[in-house]
Coordinates of C-alpha atoms in Angstrom, one line a residue:
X1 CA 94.8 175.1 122.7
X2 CA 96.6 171.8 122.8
X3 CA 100.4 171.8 123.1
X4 CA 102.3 168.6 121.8
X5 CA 105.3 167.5 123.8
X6 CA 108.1 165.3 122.1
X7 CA 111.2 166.3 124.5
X8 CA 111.2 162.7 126.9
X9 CA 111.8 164.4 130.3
X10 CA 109.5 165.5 133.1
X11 CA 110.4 169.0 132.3
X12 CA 109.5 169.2 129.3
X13 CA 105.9 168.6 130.6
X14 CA 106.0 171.2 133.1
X15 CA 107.3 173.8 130.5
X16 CA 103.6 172.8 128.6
X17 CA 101.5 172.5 131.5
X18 CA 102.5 176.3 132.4
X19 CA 102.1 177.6 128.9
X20 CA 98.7 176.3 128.8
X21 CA 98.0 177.7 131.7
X22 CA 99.8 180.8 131.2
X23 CA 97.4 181.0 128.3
X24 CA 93.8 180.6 130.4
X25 CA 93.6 176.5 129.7
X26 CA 94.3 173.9 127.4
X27 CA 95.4 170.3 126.6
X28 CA 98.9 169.3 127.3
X29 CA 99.2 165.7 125.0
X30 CA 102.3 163.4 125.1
X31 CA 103.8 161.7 122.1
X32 CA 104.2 158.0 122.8
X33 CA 107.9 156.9 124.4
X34 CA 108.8 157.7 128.2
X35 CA 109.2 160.4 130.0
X36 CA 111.3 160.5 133.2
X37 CA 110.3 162.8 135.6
X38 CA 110.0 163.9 139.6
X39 CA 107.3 166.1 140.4
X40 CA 104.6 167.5 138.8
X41 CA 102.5 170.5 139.5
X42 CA 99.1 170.3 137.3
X43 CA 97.5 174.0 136.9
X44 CA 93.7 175.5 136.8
X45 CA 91.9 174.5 133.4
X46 CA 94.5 172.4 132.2
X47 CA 94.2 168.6 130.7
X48 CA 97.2 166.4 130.7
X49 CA 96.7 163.7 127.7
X50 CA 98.9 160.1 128.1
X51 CA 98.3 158.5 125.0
X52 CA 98.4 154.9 124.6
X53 CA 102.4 154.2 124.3
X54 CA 103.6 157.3 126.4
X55 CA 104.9 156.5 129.9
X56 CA 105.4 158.9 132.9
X57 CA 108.5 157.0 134.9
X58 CA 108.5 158.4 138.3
X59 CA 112.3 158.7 139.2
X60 CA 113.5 156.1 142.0
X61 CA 114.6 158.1 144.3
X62 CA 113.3 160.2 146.7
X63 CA 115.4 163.3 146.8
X64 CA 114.2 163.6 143.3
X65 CA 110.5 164.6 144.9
X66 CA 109.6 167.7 146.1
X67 CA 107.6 168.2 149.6
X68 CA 104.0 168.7 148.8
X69 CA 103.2 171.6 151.2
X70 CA 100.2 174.0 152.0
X71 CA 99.2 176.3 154.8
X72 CA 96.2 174.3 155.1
X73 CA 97.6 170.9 154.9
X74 CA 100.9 171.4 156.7
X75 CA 100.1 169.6 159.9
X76 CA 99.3 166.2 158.1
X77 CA 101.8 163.8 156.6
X78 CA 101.2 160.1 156.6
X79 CA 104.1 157.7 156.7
X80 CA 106.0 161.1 157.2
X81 CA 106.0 161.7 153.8
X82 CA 105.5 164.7 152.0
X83 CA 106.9 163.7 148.2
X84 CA 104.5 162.5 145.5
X85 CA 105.1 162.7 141.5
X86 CA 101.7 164.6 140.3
X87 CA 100.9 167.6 143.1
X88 CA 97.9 169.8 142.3
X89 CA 96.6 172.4 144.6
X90 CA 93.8 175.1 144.5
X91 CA 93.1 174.3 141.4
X92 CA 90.0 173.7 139.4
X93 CA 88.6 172.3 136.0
X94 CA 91.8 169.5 135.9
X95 CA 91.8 166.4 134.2
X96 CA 94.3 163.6 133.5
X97 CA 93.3 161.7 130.3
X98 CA 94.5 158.8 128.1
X99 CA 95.4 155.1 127.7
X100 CA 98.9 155.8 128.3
X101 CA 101.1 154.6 132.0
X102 CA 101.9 157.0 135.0
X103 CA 104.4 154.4 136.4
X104 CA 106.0 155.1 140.0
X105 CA 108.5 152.4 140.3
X106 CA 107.2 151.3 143.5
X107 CA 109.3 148.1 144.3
X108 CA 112.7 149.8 143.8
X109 CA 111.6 151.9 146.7
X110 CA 111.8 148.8 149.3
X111 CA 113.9 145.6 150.2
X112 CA 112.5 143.1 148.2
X113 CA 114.8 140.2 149.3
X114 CA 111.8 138.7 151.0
X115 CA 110.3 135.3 151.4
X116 CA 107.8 134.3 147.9
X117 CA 104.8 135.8 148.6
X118 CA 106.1 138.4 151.2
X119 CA 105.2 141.5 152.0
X120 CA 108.6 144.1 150.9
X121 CA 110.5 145.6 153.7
X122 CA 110.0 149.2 153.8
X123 CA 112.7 151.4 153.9
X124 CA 113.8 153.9 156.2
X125 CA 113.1 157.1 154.3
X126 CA 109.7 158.3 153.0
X127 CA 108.3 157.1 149.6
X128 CA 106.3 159.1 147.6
X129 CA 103.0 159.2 146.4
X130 CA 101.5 158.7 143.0
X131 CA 98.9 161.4 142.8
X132 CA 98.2 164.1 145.4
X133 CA 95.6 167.0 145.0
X134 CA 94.6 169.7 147.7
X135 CA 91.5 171.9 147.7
X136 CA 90.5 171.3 144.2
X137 CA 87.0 171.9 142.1
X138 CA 85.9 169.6 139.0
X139 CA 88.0 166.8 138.5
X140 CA 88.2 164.5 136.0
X141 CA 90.4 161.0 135.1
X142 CA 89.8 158.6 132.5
X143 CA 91.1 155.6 131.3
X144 CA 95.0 156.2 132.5
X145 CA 97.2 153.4 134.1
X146 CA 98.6 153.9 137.6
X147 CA 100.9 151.6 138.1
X148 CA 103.4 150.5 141.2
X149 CA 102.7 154.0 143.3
X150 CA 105.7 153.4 145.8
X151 CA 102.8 154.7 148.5
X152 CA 99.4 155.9 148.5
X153 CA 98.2 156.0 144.3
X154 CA 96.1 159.1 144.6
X155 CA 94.8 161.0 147.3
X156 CA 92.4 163.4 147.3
X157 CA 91.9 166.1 149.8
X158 CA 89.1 168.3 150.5
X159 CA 88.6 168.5 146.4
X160 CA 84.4 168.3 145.3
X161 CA 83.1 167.4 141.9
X162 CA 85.6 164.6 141.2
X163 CA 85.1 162.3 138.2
X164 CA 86.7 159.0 137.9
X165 CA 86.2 156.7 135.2
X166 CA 87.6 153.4 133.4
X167 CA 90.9 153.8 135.1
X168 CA 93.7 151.2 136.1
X169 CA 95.3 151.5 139.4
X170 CA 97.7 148.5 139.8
X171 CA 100.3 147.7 142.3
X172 CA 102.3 145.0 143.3
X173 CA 100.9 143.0 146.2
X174 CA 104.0 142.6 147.9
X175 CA 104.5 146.7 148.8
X176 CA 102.9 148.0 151.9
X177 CA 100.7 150.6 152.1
X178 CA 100.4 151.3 148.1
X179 CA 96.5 152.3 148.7
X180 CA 95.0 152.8 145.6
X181 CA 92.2 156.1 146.2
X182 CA 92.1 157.4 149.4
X183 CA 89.5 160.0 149.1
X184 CA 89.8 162.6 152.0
X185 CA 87.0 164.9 153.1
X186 CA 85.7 165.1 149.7
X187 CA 82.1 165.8 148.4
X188 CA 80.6 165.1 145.5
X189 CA 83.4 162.3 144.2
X190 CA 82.2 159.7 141.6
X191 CA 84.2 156.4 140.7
X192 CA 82.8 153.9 137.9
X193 CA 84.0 151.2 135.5
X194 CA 87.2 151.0 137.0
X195 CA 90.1 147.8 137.9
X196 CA 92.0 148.1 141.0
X197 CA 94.6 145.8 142.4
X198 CA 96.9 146.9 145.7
X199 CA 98.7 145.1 148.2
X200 CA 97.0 147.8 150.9
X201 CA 93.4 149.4 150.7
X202 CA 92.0 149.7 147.1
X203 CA 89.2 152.5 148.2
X204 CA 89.3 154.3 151.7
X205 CA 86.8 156.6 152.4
X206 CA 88.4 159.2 155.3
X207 CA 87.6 162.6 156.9
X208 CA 91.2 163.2 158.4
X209 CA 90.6 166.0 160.8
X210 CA 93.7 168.8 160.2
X211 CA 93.0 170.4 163.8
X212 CA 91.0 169.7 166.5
X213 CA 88.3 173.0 165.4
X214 CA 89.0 172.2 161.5
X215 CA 86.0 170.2 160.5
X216 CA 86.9 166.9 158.3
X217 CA 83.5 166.4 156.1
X218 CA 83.6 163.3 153.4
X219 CA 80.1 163.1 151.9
X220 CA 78.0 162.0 148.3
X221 CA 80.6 159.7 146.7
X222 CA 79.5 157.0 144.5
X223 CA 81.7 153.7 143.6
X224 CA 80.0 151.9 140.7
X225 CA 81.1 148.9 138.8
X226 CA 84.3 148.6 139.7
X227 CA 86.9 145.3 140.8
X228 CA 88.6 145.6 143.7
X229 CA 91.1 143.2 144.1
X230 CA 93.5 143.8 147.7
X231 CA 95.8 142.1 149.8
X232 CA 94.2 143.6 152.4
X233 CA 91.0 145.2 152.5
X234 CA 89.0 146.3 149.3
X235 CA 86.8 149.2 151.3
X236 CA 87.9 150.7 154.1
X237 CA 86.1 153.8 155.8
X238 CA 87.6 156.1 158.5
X239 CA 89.7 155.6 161.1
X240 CA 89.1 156.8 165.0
X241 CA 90.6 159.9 165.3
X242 CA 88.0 161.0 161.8
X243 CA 85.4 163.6 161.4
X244 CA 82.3 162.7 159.8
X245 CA 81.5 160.0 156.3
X246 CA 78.3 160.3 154.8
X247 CA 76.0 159.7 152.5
X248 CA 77.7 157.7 150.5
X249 CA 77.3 154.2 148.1
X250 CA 78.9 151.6 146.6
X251 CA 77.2 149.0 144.2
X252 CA 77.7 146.5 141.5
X253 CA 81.3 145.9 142.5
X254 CA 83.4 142.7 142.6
X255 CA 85.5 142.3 145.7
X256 CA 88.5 139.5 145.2
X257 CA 90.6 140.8 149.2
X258 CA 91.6 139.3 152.7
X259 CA 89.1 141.5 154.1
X260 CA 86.2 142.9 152.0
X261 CA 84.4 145.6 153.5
X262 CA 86.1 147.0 156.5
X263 CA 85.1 149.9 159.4
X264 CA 86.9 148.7 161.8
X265 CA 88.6 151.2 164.7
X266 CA 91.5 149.9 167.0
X267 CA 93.3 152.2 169.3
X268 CA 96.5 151.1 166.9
X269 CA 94.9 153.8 164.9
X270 CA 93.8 156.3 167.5
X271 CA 95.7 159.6 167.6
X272 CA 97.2 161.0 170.2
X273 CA 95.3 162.5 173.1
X274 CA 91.9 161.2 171.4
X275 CA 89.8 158.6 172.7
X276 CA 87.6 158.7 169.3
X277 CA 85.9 160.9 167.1
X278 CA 84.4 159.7 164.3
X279 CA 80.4 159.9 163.2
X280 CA 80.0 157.5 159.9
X281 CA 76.1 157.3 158.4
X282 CA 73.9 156.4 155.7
X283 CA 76.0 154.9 153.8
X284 CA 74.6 151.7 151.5
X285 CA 76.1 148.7 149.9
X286 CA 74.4 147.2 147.0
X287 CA 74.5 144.3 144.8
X288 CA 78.1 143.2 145.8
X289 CA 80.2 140.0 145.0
X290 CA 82.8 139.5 147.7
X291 CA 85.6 136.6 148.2
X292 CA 87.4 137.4 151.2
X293 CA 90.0 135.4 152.7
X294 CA 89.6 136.8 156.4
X295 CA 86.2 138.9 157.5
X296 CA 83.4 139.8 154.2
X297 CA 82.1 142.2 156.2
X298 CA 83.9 143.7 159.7
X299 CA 82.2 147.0 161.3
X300 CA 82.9 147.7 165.2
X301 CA 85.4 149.2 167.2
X302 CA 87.7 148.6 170.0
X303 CA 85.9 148.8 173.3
X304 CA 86.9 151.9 175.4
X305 CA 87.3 154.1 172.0
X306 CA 84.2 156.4 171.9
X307 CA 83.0 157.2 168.4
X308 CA 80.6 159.5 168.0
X309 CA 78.4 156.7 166.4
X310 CA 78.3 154.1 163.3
X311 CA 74.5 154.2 162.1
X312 CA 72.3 153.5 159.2
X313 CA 74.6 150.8 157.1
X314 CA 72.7 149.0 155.2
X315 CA 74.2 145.8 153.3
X316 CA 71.7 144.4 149.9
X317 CA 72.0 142.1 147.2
X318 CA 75.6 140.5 148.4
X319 CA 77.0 137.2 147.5
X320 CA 79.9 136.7 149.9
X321 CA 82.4 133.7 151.1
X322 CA 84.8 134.4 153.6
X323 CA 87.3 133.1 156.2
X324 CA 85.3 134.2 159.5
X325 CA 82.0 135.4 160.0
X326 CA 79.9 138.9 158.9
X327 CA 80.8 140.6 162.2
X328 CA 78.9 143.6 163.2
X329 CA 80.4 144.2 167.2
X330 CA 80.2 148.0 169.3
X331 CA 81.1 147.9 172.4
X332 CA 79.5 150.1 174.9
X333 CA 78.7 153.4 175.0
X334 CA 78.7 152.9 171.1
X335 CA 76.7 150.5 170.0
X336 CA 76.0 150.3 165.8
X337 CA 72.8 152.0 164.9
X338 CA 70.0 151.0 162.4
X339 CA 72.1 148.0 160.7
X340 CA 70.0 146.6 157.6
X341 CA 71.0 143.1 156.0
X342 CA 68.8 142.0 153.3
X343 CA 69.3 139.0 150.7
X344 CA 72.6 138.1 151.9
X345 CA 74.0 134.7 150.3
X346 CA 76.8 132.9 150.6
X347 CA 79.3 130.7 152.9
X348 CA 81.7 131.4 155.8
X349 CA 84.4 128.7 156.3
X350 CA 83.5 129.4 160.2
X351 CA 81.6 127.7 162.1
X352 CA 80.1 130.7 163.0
X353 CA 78.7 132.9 160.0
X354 CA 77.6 136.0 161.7
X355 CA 78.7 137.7 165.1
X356 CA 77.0 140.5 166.3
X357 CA 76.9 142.2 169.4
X358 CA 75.7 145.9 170.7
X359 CA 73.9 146.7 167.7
X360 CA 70.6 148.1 168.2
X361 CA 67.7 147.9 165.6
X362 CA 69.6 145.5 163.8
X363 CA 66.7 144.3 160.3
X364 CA 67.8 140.9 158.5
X365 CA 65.5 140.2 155.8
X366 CA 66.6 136.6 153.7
X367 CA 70.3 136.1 155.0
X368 CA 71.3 133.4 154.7
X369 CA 74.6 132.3 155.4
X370 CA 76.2 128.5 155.7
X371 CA 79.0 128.1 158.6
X372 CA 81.3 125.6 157.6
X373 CA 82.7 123.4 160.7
X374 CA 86.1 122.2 161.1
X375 CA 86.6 118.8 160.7
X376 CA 85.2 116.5 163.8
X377 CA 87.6 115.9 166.6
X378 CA 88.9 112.2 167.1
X379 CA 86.2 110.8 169.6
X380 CA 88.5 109.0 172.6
X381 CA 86.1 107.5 175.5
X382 CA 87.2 108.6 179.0
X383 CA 86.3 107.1 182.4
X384 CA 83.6 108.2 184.0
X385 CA 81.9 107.7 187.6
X386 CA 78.4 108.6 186.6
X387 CA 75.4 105.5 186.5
X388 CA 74.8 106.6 182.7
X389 CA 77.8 105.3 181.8
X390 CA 77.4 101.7 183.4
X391 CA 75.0 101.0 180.7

């Protein structure tokens, strides 16, 4: 069945997202004009259709947001904030469809009275995020906008057989922490054909562990021809305190970022009463085009924080400049495992290109990589006792 909705309000979409559910399935389409609304709660075997000319306008404040909550997910909150404008959960056979704007008003959540080119001031309550599903099965979005998500866009936890395809995710570079897919313990997740541009992450791969004996698993996902265009980094996989990433690739993509591809694990990320968790492996990166302002390619961790090990990376086919070197650096006891670099081109405005340290059978086949000096000092003779410099 497919149920038309002309009324301009959020609730006028809810009303038609239960009846179609109410009714085993169906298509929910919007009219064009825009439609204010706080959250809502997508339902099992239901497609919501946002035609070309129809806007969802997330409300600007954040008492207008309910608390997304589940027994499963209760313990986990980032940013302490539990609010986001499209909430689905348990669910299966969903899909949000159409050329049409989910629009979260992201800047009129901060203090933008900042410098030109600043980063906004956060504010002192929780923002919410764009899209937010939990324990979901087949998955599907094509060629909607989301624009200006106040925080995270869209993230996905613990859903499998997710479909992404020719979608816009677009924020203003100037908000903090506006990641644009953080994909959560997920398996089986495909992304193609798709434009993103964030002031924070654009793709985060994570396996956020809910309890110490919960396992985190994110495995199979596939990014493919997509541009990634960040403020900060375009890829970004797990943090210390993760379970496991796996199996996973990423090819034909076109990285514009400060930092392209980053696994990088601090203790400023490092839970409480962890010293490190996280097992990433086999994961490959393929025919990749990457202008990064700070580090192309950073992998490592802090030393002290022990991972349960970083292995089998392999890096082909990428054309990269960047603002310091390739850096691959473990620190003991966890060194990087089985690290492959093969026909890796480009220039690093460093004088050193790659850095690399406890990595053990590292294989480099045709890198090669330019380090571009800084300018020569100003030579100034100095007195010297030794005979060489009588002459």
């Amino acid at each position: 069945m497919i149920i038309q909705v002309t009324e301009k309000s959020g609730s006028a979409i809810q009303s038609a997202l239960d009846k179609a559910a109410a009714a085993g399935g169906g298509k929910v389409a919007l009219e064009p004009g825009v439609y204010p609304s706080g959250t809502l709660y997508l339902r099992s075997n239901v497609e919501l259709h946002v035609p070309a000319g129809a806007v969802i306008l997330g409300h600007p404040k954040p008492e207008m947001y309910d608390d997304f909550r589940h027994p499963g997910f209760d313990s986990v909150a980032p940013e302490g904030s539990r609010k986001c404008l499209i909430a689905c959960t348990d669910c299966e056979n969903i899909a949000i469809t159409g050329h049409g704007i989910i629009n979260g008003q992201g800047p009129q959540f901060y203090d933008t009275n900042v410098k030109p080119g600043g980063f906004f001031a956060k504010p002192p309550y929780p923002r919410p995020r764009m899209v937010q599903f939990y324990h979901c099965r087949n998955v599907f979005f094509e060629d909607i906008t989301l624009l200006d998500s106040p925080g995270w866009t869209c993230w996905l936890i613990d859903c499998e057989e997710v479909r992404i395809s020719r979608i816009r995710i677009e924020g203003c570079q100037q908000m903090i922490n506006n990641d644009g897919i953080d994909i959560d313990s997920c398996r089986n997740v495909t992304v193609s054909d798709s434009f993103f541009r964030t002031g924070d992450d654009c793709l985060i791969l994570r396996a956020i562990r809910k309890s110490p004996d919960t396992p985190a698993i994110c495995e199979n996902v596939l990014v493919h021809n997509c541009v990634l265009d960040s403020a900060c980094q375009g890829i970004r996989m797990g943090c210390p305190s993760d379970d496991t990433i796996r199996n996973c690739k990423f090819s034909s993509l076109v990285l514009r970022c400060s930092n392209g591809i980053l696994s990088y694990h601090p203790y400023t990320y490092l839970r409480k009463n962890c010293t490190g968790y996280l097992h990433i492996h086999d994961i490959t990166f393929d025919n990749l085009d990457i202008d990064a302002e700070s580090y192309p390619v950073r992998i490592g961790n802090d030393e002290g924080i022990t991972l349960r090990g970083i292995e089998r990376l392999s890096f082909r086919d990428l054309r990269i400049r960047g603002g310091k070197p390739v850096c691959l650096t473990g620190h003991a006891p966890v060194a990087l495992n089985d690290i492959t670099l093969q026909n890796i081109t480009g220039i690093i405005e460093n004088e050193n290109p790659l850095s690399v340290c406890n990595v053990r059978n590292l294989k480099m086949d045709n890198v090669q990589l330019t380090g571009v000096t800084s300018d020569p000092g100003v030579f100034c003779r100095q007195e010297s006792p030794s005979w060489e410099a009588k002459f």
